[in-house]
C-alpha cells in the first residue's frame, strides 16, 4: 500500500557538464547527429522525447511503470475485498490506514538503506517481503479472519520501496546541471503516478467485480514484483551508492518540516477521496469514475512539465482547495456523471502541486540523501492518506446525506493551503 517524493510526489541537484558522468563522454548531445543512413538528425523538440534519448532510460521507466501500477490498485482492491467479506467500509478504511501508517514509519529506513547500499540490492528483497504481506492479507480476508488479524497482517506490506522516489533519483543523477530537463523529468514522473492511479482503480474494480474480490490484490502483487525485478536489472542508470554521512536526517534541513506538514494534509485529500468515491458509487463503475481525477491530473502534469516556469506552491494549493469543492457540489446532485466531471476538474490541480512540492524537496535535500529526502515526503503523504482513508471510511458509514463524505477531501485541501500560508512552506528556497 502506498506514498519521496511522495510522494506526491522530490528534485534538485547541482551544476555539472550537461548530461555527462565522471568517467566518459557525454551520454546525450543535443546537437544534430547522423542517423544510420548517413543523414543528420535534428534533436527532438519535445522535451519528453529528449529525456528518452538518454541510454537506458526507456528500460528503467518501463519497469518502474509496471511496479507503480499496483500502487493504484491495492487501495481500491482492499476496500472492495474487505467490504465484500465484512460489510464495512469503516473496517476497510481502517485497515488501509494501518498499512499506510506502518509504511510511513518504515519507508525512511528503507530509503536510507537504498541510499547506502544501492537500489537493486535493497528494493528486491523489500518488495518480496511486501508482496508476501499482501498475499497473507488476501488469505485472511478470504477466510474471514478476525478483524484484528487484518490490522496485524497489513503491517507486513510496509516494506514496499518508494518506486517513484527511486526513479526520480535516477533522473536527478542523469540530468545533473540541467534544471529544465529535470523539471520535465519530474513532471513525467508525476504524470506516471497519475496514470497509475488512473488505470489502477479501473483495473482493480474490473478484476474484483468480474472475477472474485481478491483478484485485484493478487494481480497487483504479481505486477509489483515483476516491475521491480525489471527496474532493478537496469544497473547502468542506477545512481552510485552514497557514502555514510554525519549530516543527519534531511528532516533537519531548514524549511523541510513545514513542507512535510503540507504533504501530510495533501495526503489526506487523496486518501479520503478514494474511499468516499468508492462508497458513493458502490459498484464496478467506481474505478473508472475515480480514475477521472487521476486523468485530469495526468493531463495537467504533462502540460506543466512543458512550461518553462513553475508556479508557487501556495498558488497550486489554492487552486487545489478551490477545485476540490467540485466533487462535493457534483455529488450533491446525486448524479454519477456529474461526480465524474467534478473529479476530472479536481484532479487538474493535483499534479502541478505535487511536481512543485517535490521540486522543493529536492532543493532542500543533500544529493547524497536524495532518496531518503524524497521518501520523507512520500512518508508524509502516506500518513495523510492513512488519516484520510480512516476519516473517509467513517464519513461514508455515518453520512447524514449522500455527499457528506466529500466534505473530508475539501476540508483537507483547505487545511493544506492554510498550513502552507502559516508555516511559509517553500519560502526559504
GROMACS .gro file of C-alpha atoms in nm:
model
  429
    1UNK     CA    1   0.000   0.000   0.000
    2UNK     CA    2   0.129   0.339  -0.063
    3UNK     CA    3   0.304   0.732  -0.080
    4UNK     CA    4   0.957   1.089  -0.159
    5UNK     CA    5   0.883   1.211  -0.340
    6UNK     CA    6   0.572   1.118  -0.246
    7UNK     CA    7   0.529   1.144  -0.280
    8UNK     CA    8   0.302   1.313  -0.406
    9UNK     CA    9   0.525   1.338  -0.525
   10UNK     CA   10   1.135   1.534  -0.498
   11UNK     CA   11   1.422   1.707  -0.708
   12UNK     CA   12   1.725   1.948  -0.717
   13UNK     CA   13   2.099   1.864  -0.782
   14UNK     CA   14   2.396   2.091  -0.852
   15UNK     CA   15   2.570   2.225  -1.164
   16UNK     CA   16   2.780   1.994  -1.382
   17UNK     CA   17   2.858   1.941  -1.752
   18UNK     CA   18   2.533   1.870  -1.927
   19UNK     CA   19   2.436   1.502  -1.928
   20UNK     CA   20   2.790   1.382  -1.856
   21UNK     CA   21   2.918   1.145  -1.596
   22UNK     CA   22   3.261   1.135  -1.439
   23UNK     CA   23   3.402   0.856  -1.647
   24UNK     CA   24   3.336   0.917  -2.012
   25UNK     CA   25   3.200   1.132  -2.290
   26UNK     CA   26   2.859   1.292  -2.299
   27UNK     CA   27   2.578   1.040  -2.290
   28UNK     CA   28   2.349   1.287  -2.465
   29UNK     CA   29   2.441   1.553  -2.715
   30UNK     CA   30   2.166   1.796  -2.816
   31UNK     CA   31   2.346   1.885  -3.138
   32UNK     CA   32   2.237   1.729  -3.469
   33UNK     CA   33   2.390   1.390  -3.535
   34UNK     CA   34   2.388   1.140  -3.822
   35UNK     CA   35   2.133   0.863  -3.834
   36UNK     CA   36   2.222   0.509  -3.951
   37UNK     CA   37   2.156   0.612  -4.314
   38UNK     CA   38   2.408   0.895  -4.305
   39UNK     CA   39   2.169   1.188  -4.273
   40UNK     CA   40   2.189   1.444  -3.997
   41UNK     CA   41   1.907   1.428  -3.745
   42UNK     CA   42   1.771   1.728  -3.557
   43UNK     CA   43   1.739   1.684  -3.183
   44UNK     CA   44   1.381   1.620  -3.074
   45UNK     CA   45   1.199   1.939  -2.984
   46UNK     CA   46   0.957   1.768  -2.748
   47UNK     CA   47   1.122   1.781  -2.403
   48UNK     CA   48   0.977   1.442  -2.308
   49UNK     CA   49   1.127   1.275  -2.614
   50UNK     CA   50   1.466   1.426  -2.530
   51UNK     CA   51   1.455   1.255  -2.191
   52UNK     CA   52   1.441   0.914  -2.355
   53UNK     CA   53   1.735   0.981  -2.584
   54UNK     CA   54   1.947   0.903  -2.278
   55UNK     CA   55   2.071   0.541  -2.285
   56UNK     CA   56   1.886   0.306  -2.052
   57UNK     CA   57   1.605   0.543  -1.959
   58UNK     CA   58   1.335   0.363  -2.152
   59UNK     CA   59   1.407   0.031  -1.983
   60UNK     CA   60   1.406   0.160  -1.626
   61UNK     CA   61   1.097   0.375  -1.693
   62UNK     CA   62   0.909   0.071  -1.828
   63UNK     CA   63   0.998  -0.144  -1.528
   64UNK     CA   64   0.908   0.134  -1.289
   65UNK     CA   65   0.573   0.186  -1.461
   66UNK     CA   66   0.484  -0.181  -1.415
   67UNK     CA   67   0.588  -0.163  -1.050
   68UNK     CA   68   0.389   0.154  -0.985
   69UNK     CA   69   0.061   0.045  -1.143
   70UNK     CA   70  -0.027  -0.169  -0.837
   71UNK     CA   71   0.002   0.141  -0.617
   72UNK     CA   72  -0.326   0.248  -0.774
   73UNK     CA   73  -0.471  -0.100  -0.735
   74UNK     CA   74  -0.400  -0.203  -0.378
   75UNK     CA   75  -0.619   0.056  -0.206
   76UNK     CA   76  -0.932   0.003  -0.415
   77UNK     CA   77  -0.876  -0.373  -0.417
   78UNK     CA   78  -0.854  -0.381  -0.039
   79UNK     CA   79  -1.167  -0.166   0.002
   80UNK     CA   80  -1.370  -0.390  -0.228
   81UNK     CA   81  -1.223  -0.712  -0.089
   82UNK     CA   82  -1.275  -0.625   0.278
   83UNK     CA   83  -1.613  -0.456   0.234
   84UNK     CA   84  -1.742  -0.759   0.040
   85UNK     CA   85  -1.631  -1.002   0.311
   86UNK     CA   86  -1.710  -0.797   0.623
   87UNK     CA   87  -1.973  -0.548   0.503
   88UNK     CA   88  -1.795  -0.243   0.649
   89UNK     CA   89  -1.629   0.046   0.471
   90UNK     CA   90  -1.507   0.173   0.808
   91UNK     CA   91  -1.314  -0.151   0.863
   92UNK     CA   92  -1.173  -0.134   0.510
   93UNK     CA   93  -1.062   0.226   0.560
   94UNK     CA   94  -0.910   0.141   0.897
   95UNK     CA   95  -0.709  -0.150   0.758
   96UNK     CA   96  -0.580   0.066   0.471
   97UNK     CA   97  -0.490   0.339   0.720
   98UNK     CA   98  -0.294   0.091   0.931
   99UNK     CA   99  -0.092  -0.023   0.632
  100UNK     CA  100  -0.021   0.338   0.535
  101UNK     CA  101   0.082   0.430   0.887
  102UNK     CA  102   0.317   0.133   0.906
  103UNK     CA  103   0.465   0.233   0.571
  104UNK     CA  104   0.513   0.588   0.696
  105UNK     CA  105   0.732   0.451   0.975
  106UNK     CA  106   0.938   0.208   0.769
  107UNK     CA  107   0.974   0.398   0.439
  108UNK     CA  108   1.251   0.640   0.551
  109UNK     CA  109   1.456   0.347   0.681
  110UNK     CA  110   1.414   0.156   0.355
  111UNK     CA  111   1.514   0.469   0.162
  112UNK     CA  112   1.821   0.522   0.380
  113UNK     CA  113   1.929   0.165   0.306
  114UNK     CA  114   1.876   0.229  -0.066
  115UNK     CA  115   2.098   0.540  -0.050
  116UNK     CA  116   2.365   0.348   0.139
  117UNK     CA  117   2.365   0.010  -0.037
  118UNK     CA  118   2.204   0.073  -0.377
  119UNK     CA  119   1.861   0.039  -0.531
  120UNK     CA  120   1.887  -0.314  -0.667
  121UNK     CA  121   2.037  -0.459  -0.351
  122UNK     CA  122   1.759  -0.329  -0.123
  123UNK     CA  123   1.449  -0.291  -0.342
  124UNK     CA  124   1.416  -0.655  -0.448
  125UNK     CA  125   1.410  -0.821  -0.102
  126UNK     CA  126   1.196  -0.538   0.038
  127UNK     CA  127   0.944  -0.592  -0.242
  128UNK     CA  128   0.935  -0.968  -0.189
  129UNK     CA  129   0.850  -0.911   0.177
  130UNK     CA  130   0.575  -0.660   0.091
  131UNK     CA  131   0.422  -0.889  -0.172
  132UNK     CA  132   0.409  -1.174   0.078
  133UNK     CA  133   0.227  -0.938   0.315
  134UNK     CA  134  -0.037  -0.862   0.051
  135UNK     CA  135  -0.088  -1.233  -0.015
  136UNK     CA  136  -0.127  -1.311   0.355
  137UNK     CA  137  -0.382  -1.032   0.387
  138UNK     CA  138  -0.570  -1.178   0.091
  139UNK     CA  139  -0.584  -1.519   0.260
  140UNK     CA  140  -0.702  -1.368   0.588
  141UNK     CA  141  -0.986  -1.184   0.416
  142UNK     CA  142  -1.081  -1.489   0.212
  143UNK     CA  143  -1.104  -1.698   0.528
  144UNK     CA  144  -1.279  -1.414   0.717
  145UNK     CA  145  -1.019  -1.398   0.990
  146UNK     CA  146  -1.094  -1.177   1.294
  147UNK     CA  147  -1.074  -0.806   1.220
  148UNK     CA  148  -0.771  -0.764   1.445
  149UNK     CA  149  -0.579  -1.009   1.224
  150UNK     CA  150  -0.631  -0.784   0.922
  151UNK     CA  151  -0.478  -0.489   1.106
  152UNK     CA  152  -0.181  -0.701   1.216
  153UNK     CA  153  -0.118  -0.857   0.875
  154UNK     CA  154  -0.142  -0.536   0.672
  155UNK     CA  155   0.164  -0.404   0.854
  156UNK     CA  156   0.368  -0.671   0.670
  157UNK     CA  157   0.323  -0.475   0.347
  158UNK     CA  158   0.508  -0.175   0.490
  159UNK     CA  159   0.847  -0.269   0.341
  160UNK     CA  160   0.744  -0.169  -0.013
  161UNK     CA  161   1.021   0.057  -0.153
  162UNK     CA  162   0.940   0.403  -0.286
  163UNK     CA  163   0.945   0.321  -0.657
  164UNK     CA  164   0.869   0.676  -0.765
  165UNK     CA  165   1.148   0.813  -0.550
  166UNK     CA  166   1.400   0.567  -0.692
  167UNK     CA  167   1.302   0.666  -1.046
  168UNK     CA  168   1.330   1.038  -0.965
  169UNK     CA  169   1.671   0.974  -0.811
  170UNK     CA  170   1.785   0.817  -1.138
  171UNK     CA  171   1.671   1.121  -1.335
  172UNK     CA  172   1.846   1.353  -1.089
  173UNK     CA  173   2.167   1.155  -1.139
  174UNK     CA  174   2.139   1.152  -1.519
  175UNK     CA  175   2.034   1.517  -1.558
  176UNK     CA  176   2.290   1.689  -1.338
  177UNK     CA  177   2.327   2.053  -1.429
  178UNK     CA  178   2.014   2.069  -1.646
  179UNK     CA  179   1.731   2.202  -1.425
  180UNK     CA  180   1.491   2.246  -1.717
  181UNK     CA  181   1.525   1.881  -1.819
  182UNK     CA  182   1.495   1.776  -1.456
  183UNK     CA  183   1.172   1.973  -1.421
  184UNK     CA  184   1.038   1.790  -1.726
  185UNK     CA  185   1.150   1.456  -1.581
  186UNK     CA  186   0.977   1.532  -1.252
  187UNK     CA  187   0.659   1.623  -1.439
  188UNK     CA  188   0.685   1.298  -1.634
  189UNK     CA  189   0.721   1.104  -1.309
  190UNK     CA  190   0.420   1.277  -1.159
  191UNK     CA  191   0.219   1.208  -1.474
  192UNK     CA  192   0.326   0.845  -1.443
  193UNK     CA  193   0.197   0.841  -1.086
  194UNK     CA  194  -0.133   0.983  -1.203
  195UNK     CA  195  -0.152   0.737  -1.492
  196UNK     CA  196  -0.108   0.452  -1.246
  197UNK     CA  197  -0.373   0.593  -1.015
  198UNK     CA  198  -0.596   0.643  -1.319
  199UNK     CA  199  -0.561   0.290  -1.456
  200UNK     CA  200  -0.508   0.111  -1.124
  201UNK     CA  201  -0.857   0.165  -0.978
  202UNK     CA  202  -1.017   0.073  -1.311
  203UNK     CA  203  -0.819  -0.249  -1.339
  204UNK     CA  204  -0.878  -0.333  -0.972
  205UNK     CA  205  -1.253  -0.269  -0.986
  206UNK     CA  206  -1.292  -0.474  -1.303
  207UNK     CA  207  -1.088  -0.764  -1.168
  208UNK     CA  208  -1.267  -0.768  -0.833
  209UNK     CA  209  -1.614  -0.741  -0.985
  210UNK     CA  210  -1.577  -0.975  -1.284
  211UNK     CA  211  -1.355  -1.244  -1.130
  212UNK     CA  212  -1.353  -1.254  -0.750
  213UNK     CA  213  -1.298  -0.992  -0.475
  214UNK     CA  214  -0.937  -1.093  -0.413
  215UNK     CA  215  -0.835  -1.079  -0.782
  216UNK     CA  216  -0.720  -0.715  -0.770
  217UNK     CA  217  -0.478  -0.778  -0.485
  218UNK     CA  218  -0.344  -1.095  -0.648
  219UNK     CA  219  -0.273  -0.932  -0.984
  220UNK     CA  220  -0.133  -0.620  -0.817
  221UNK     CA  221   0.116  -0.823  -0.615
  222UNK     CA  222   0.232  -1.005  -0.930
  223UNK     CA  223   0.282  -0.683  -1.125
  224UNK     CA  224   0.463  -0.516  -0.835
  225UNK     CA  225   0.724  -0.788  -0.806
  226UNK     CA  226   0.769  -0.820  -1.183
  227UNK     CA  227   0.818  -0.445  -1.229
  228UNK     CA  228   1.073  -0.417  -0.950
  229UNK     CA  229   1.276  -0.706  -1.093
  230UNK     CA  230   1.286  -0.534  -1.435
  231UNK     CA  231   1.369  -0.195  -1.281
  232UNK     CA  232   1.645  -0.331  -1.058
  233UNK     CA  233   1.806  -0.511  -1.351
  234UNK     CA  234   1.885  -0.175  -1.520
  235UNK     CA  235   2.217  -0.118  -1.343
  236UNK     CA  236   2.362   0.130  -1.593
  237UNK     CA  237   2.127   0.411  -1.483
  238UNK     CA  238   2.137   0.334  -1.111
  239UNK     CA  239   2.276   0.622  -0.902
  240UNK     CA  240   2.605   0.548  -0.728
  241UNK     CA  241   2.593   0.445  -0.366
  242UNK     CA  242   2.635   0.742  -0.134
  243UNK     CA  243   2.895   0.712   0.143
  244UNK     CA  244   2.778   0.728   0.500
  245UNK     CA  245   2.731   1.083   0.620
  246UNK     CA  246   2.710   1.251   0.957
  247UNK     CA  247   2.473   1.515   0.822
  248UNK     CA  248   2.175   1.358   0.997
  249UNK     CA  249   1.826   1.318   0.862
  250UNK     CA  250   1.707   1.550   0.580
  251UNK     CA  251   1.419   1.625   0.815
  252UNK     CA  252   1.653   1.870   0.989
  253UNK     CA  253   1.709   2.076   0.675
  254UNK     CA  254   1.569   2.430   0.711
  255UNK     CA  255   1.221   2.452   0.565
  256UNK     CA  256   1.171   2.075   0.537
  257UNK     CA  257   0.937   2.031   0.836
  258UNK     CA  258   0.676   2.287   0.716
  259UNK     CA  259   0.686   2.135   0.369
  260UNK     CA  260   0.624   1.787   0.508
  261UNK     CA  261   0.327   1.923   0.704
  262UNK     CA  262   0.180   2.040   0.375
  263UNK     CA  263   0.236   1.693   0.225
  264UNK     CA  264   0.062   1.539   0.526
  265UNK     CA  265  -0.252   1.745   0.471
  266UNK     CA  266  -0.236   1.686   0.095
  267UNK     CA  267  -0.221   1.311   0.150
  268UNK     CA  268  -0.547   1.330   0.344
  269UNK     CA  269  -0.710   1.469   0.028
  270UNK     CA  270  -0.607   1.162  -0.173
  271UNK     CA  271  -0.686   0.901   0.092
  272UNK     CA  272  -1.032   1.033   0.174
  273UNK     CA  273  -1.131   1.095  -0.188
  274UNK     CA  274  -1.061   0.733  -0.283
  275UNK     CA  275  -1.271   0.582  -0.004
  276UNK     CA  276  -1.568   0.821  -0.021
  277UNK     CA  277  -1.586   0.790  -0.401
  278UNK     CA  278  -1.590   0.409  -0.390
  279UNK     CA  279  -1.857   0.421  -0.117
  280UNK     CA  280  -2.068   0.678  -0.304
  281UNK     CA  281  -2.066   0.494  -0.638
  282UNK     CA  282  -2.071   0.145  -0.479
  283UNK     CA  283  -2.025  -0.069  -0.788
  284UNK     CA  284  -1.786  -0.173  -1.066
  285UNK     CA  285  -1.807   0.173  -1.222
  286UNK     CA  286  -1.639   0.319  -0.911
  287UNK     CA  287  -1.294   0.251  -1.055
  288UNK     CA  288  -1.347   0.436  -1.384
  289UNK     CA  289  -1.515   0.727  -1.206
  290UNK     CA  290  -1.231   0.759  -0.956
  291UNK     CA  291  -0.979   0.729  -1.239
  292UNK     CA  292  -1.102   1.054  -1.391
  293UNK     CA  293  -0.942   1.251  -1.109
  294UNK     CA  294  -0.607   1.095  -1.200
  295UNK     CA  295  -0.678   1.157  -1.570
  296UNK     CA  296  -0.721   1.529  -1.509
  297UNK     CA  297  -0.406   1.535  -1.300
  298UNK     CA  298  -0.206   1.341  -1.560
  299UNK     CA  299  -0.302   1.583  -1.838
  300UNK     CA  300  -0.228   1.887  -1.623
  301UNK     CA  301   0.107   1.738  -1.517
  302UNK     CA  302   0.224   1.681  -1.873
  303UNK     CA  303   0.134   2.037  -1.970
  304UNK     CA  304   0.306   2.169  -1.657
  305UNK     CA  305   0.621   1.977  -1.748
  306UNK     CA  306   0.647   2.166  -2.078
  307UNK     CA  307   0.624   2.504  -1.905
  308UNK     CA  308   0.948   2.691  -1.852
  309UNK     CA  309   0.832   2.839  -1.524
  310UNK     CA  310   0.692   2.676  -1.215
  311UNK     CA  311   0.413   2.818  -1.003
  312UNK     CA  312   0.450   2.888  -0.633
  313UNK     CA  313   0.342   2.607  -0.402
  314UNK     CA  314   0.085   2.832  -0.236
  315UNK     CA  315  -0.072   2.911  -0.574
  316UNK     CA  316  -0.100   2.542  -0.659
  317UNK     CA  317  -0.258   2.464  -0.322
  318UNK     CA  318  -0.508   2.747  -0.360
  319UNK     CA  319  -0.615   2.603  -0.695
  320UNK     CA  320  -0.645   2.257  -0.543
  321UNK     CA  321  -0.854   2.385  -0.249
  322UNK     CA  322  -1.093   2.555  -0.491
  323UNK     CA  323  -1.122   2.261  -0.729
  324UNK     CA  324  -1.174   2.004  -0.452
  325UNK     CA  325  -1.516   2.158  -0.390
  326UNK     CA  326  -1.623   2.038  -0.735
  327UNK     CA  327  -1.679   1.671  -0.636
  328UNK     CA  328  -1.878   1.786  -0.331
  329UNK     CA  329  -2.106   2.004  -0.543
  330UNK     CA  330  -2.138   1.734  -0.810
  331UNK     CA  331  -2.218   1.458  -0.559
  332UNK     CA  332  -2.488   1.677  -0.408
  333UNK     CA  333  -2.683   1.636  -0.733
  334UNK     CA  334  -2.685   1.257  -0.687
  335UNK     CA  335  -2.556   1.208  -1.040
  336UNK     CA  336  -2.263   0.974  -1.102
  337UNK     CA  337  -2.190   1.151  -1.432
  338UNK     CA  338  -2.173   1.487  -1.254
  339UNK     CA  339  -1.938   1.338  -0.995
  340UNK     CA  340  -1.714   1.205  -1.273
  341UNK     CA  341  -1.690   1.553  -1.424
  342UNK     CA  342  -1.622   1.705  -1.081
  343UNK     CA  343  -1.339   1.459  -1.017
  344UNK     CA  344  -1.186   1.535  -1.357
  345UNK     CA  345  -1.176   1.907  -1.274
  346UNK     CA  346  -1.049   1.845  -0.921
  347UNK     CA  347  -0.758   1.640  -1.048
  348UNK     CA  348  -0.620   1.921  -1.262
  349UNK     CA  349  -0.456   2.088  -0.963
  350UNK     CA  350  -0.301   1.771  -0.821
  351UNK     CA  351   0.000   1.709  -1.046
  352UNK     CA  352   0.124   2.073  -1.056
  353UNK     CA  353   0.102   2.079  -0.677
  354UNK     CA  354   0.299   1.757  -0.640
  355UNK     CA  355   0.561   1.849  -0.901
  356UNK     CA  356   0.620   2.184  -0.731
  357UNK     CA  357   0.632   2.027  -0.386
  358UNK     CA  358   0.872   1.753  -0.491
  359UNK     CA  359   1.095   2.009  -0.661
  360UNK     CA  360   1.118   2.194  -0.331
  361UNK     CA  361   1.207   1.870  -0.151
  362UNK     CA  362   1.488   1.805  -0.397
  363UNK     CA  363   1.632   2.152  -0.349
  364UNK     CA  364   1.624   2.114   0.029
  365UNK     CA  365   1.781   1.765   0.035
  366UNK     CA  366   2.156   1.692   0.005
  367UNK     CA  367   2.235   1.489  -0.309
  368UNK     CA  368   2.378   1.204  -0.101
  369UNK     CA  369   2.043   1.172   0.081
  370UNK     CA  370   1.809   1.235  -0.210
  371UNK     CA  371   1.626   0.903  -0.186
  372UNK     CA  372   1.571   0.949   0.187
  373UNK     CA  373   1.455   1.307   0.143
  374UNK     CA  374   1.202   1.214  -0.123
  375UNK     CA  375   1.084   0.921   0.086
  376UNK     CA  376   1.022   1.156   0.378
  377UNK     CA  377   0.785   1.348   0.150
  378UNK     CA  378   0.613   1.026   0.049
  379UNK     CA  379   0.602   0.923   0.415
  380UNK     CA  380   0.416   1.242   0.496
  381UNK     CA  381   0.179   1.169   0.210
  382UNK     CA  382   0.128   0.816   0.340
  383UNK     CA  383   0.048   0.947   0.684
  384UNK     CA  384  -0.205   1.185   0.535
  385UNK     CA  385  -0.352   0.914   0.313
  386UNK     CA  386  -0.388   0.689   0.617
  387UNK     CA  387  -0.570   0.957   0.814
  388UNK     CA  388  -0.781   1.046   0.512
  389UNK     CA  389  -0.874   0.682   0.444
  390UNK     CA  390  -0.985   0.625   0.801
  391UNK     CA  391  -1.177   0.954   0.817
  392UNK     CA  392  -1.331   0.896   0.477
  393UNK     CA  393  -1.440   0.544   0.574
  394UNK     CA  394  -1.605   0.675   0.892
  395UNK     CA  395  -1.777   0.954   0.696
  396UNK     CA  396  -1.906   0.704   0.440
  397UNK     CA  397  -2.058   0.482   0.707
  398UNK     CA  398  -2.210   0.769   0.913
  399UNK     CA  399  -2.307   1.012   0.635
  400UNK     CA  400  -2.629   1.206   0.715
  401UNK     CA  401  -2.660   1.271   0.340
  402UNK     CA  402  -2.506   1.109   0.031
  403UNK     CA  403  -2.247   1.375  -0.047
  404UNK     CA  404  -2.134   1.416   0.315
  405UNK     CA  405  -1.810   1.220   0.268
  406UNK     CA  406  -1.681   1.465   0.006
  407UNK     CA  407  -1.654   1.730   0.275
  408UNK     CA  408  -1.344   1.546   0.402
  409UNK     CA  409  -1.115   1.594   0.095
  410UNK     CA  410  -1.237   1.953   0.051
  411UNK     CA  411  -1.153   2.031   0.413
  412UNK     CA  412  -0.814   1.859   0.385
  413UNK     CA  413  -0.723   2.069   0.079
  414UNK     CA  414  -0.817   2.387   0.264
  415UNK     CA  415  -0.602   2.271   0.557
  416UNK     CA  416  -0.301   2.215   0.328
  417UNK     CA  417  -0.334   2.569   0.196
  418UNK     CA  418  -0.363   2.710   0.547
  419UNK     CA  419  -0.054   2.520   0.667
  420UNK     CA  420   0.146   2.643   0.366
  421UNK     CA  421   0.042   3.004   0.429
  422UNK     CA  422   0.102   3.000   0.804
  423UNK     CA  423   0.427   2.797   0.801
  424UNK     CA  424   0.556   2.970   0.483
  425UNK     CA  425   0.642   2.632   0.333
  426UNK     CA  426   0.882   2.670   0.044
  427UNK     CA  427   0.956   3.034   0.126
  428UNK     CA  428   1.323   2.964   0.207
  429UNK     CA  429   1.402   2.811  -0.130
   0.00000   0.00000   0.00000
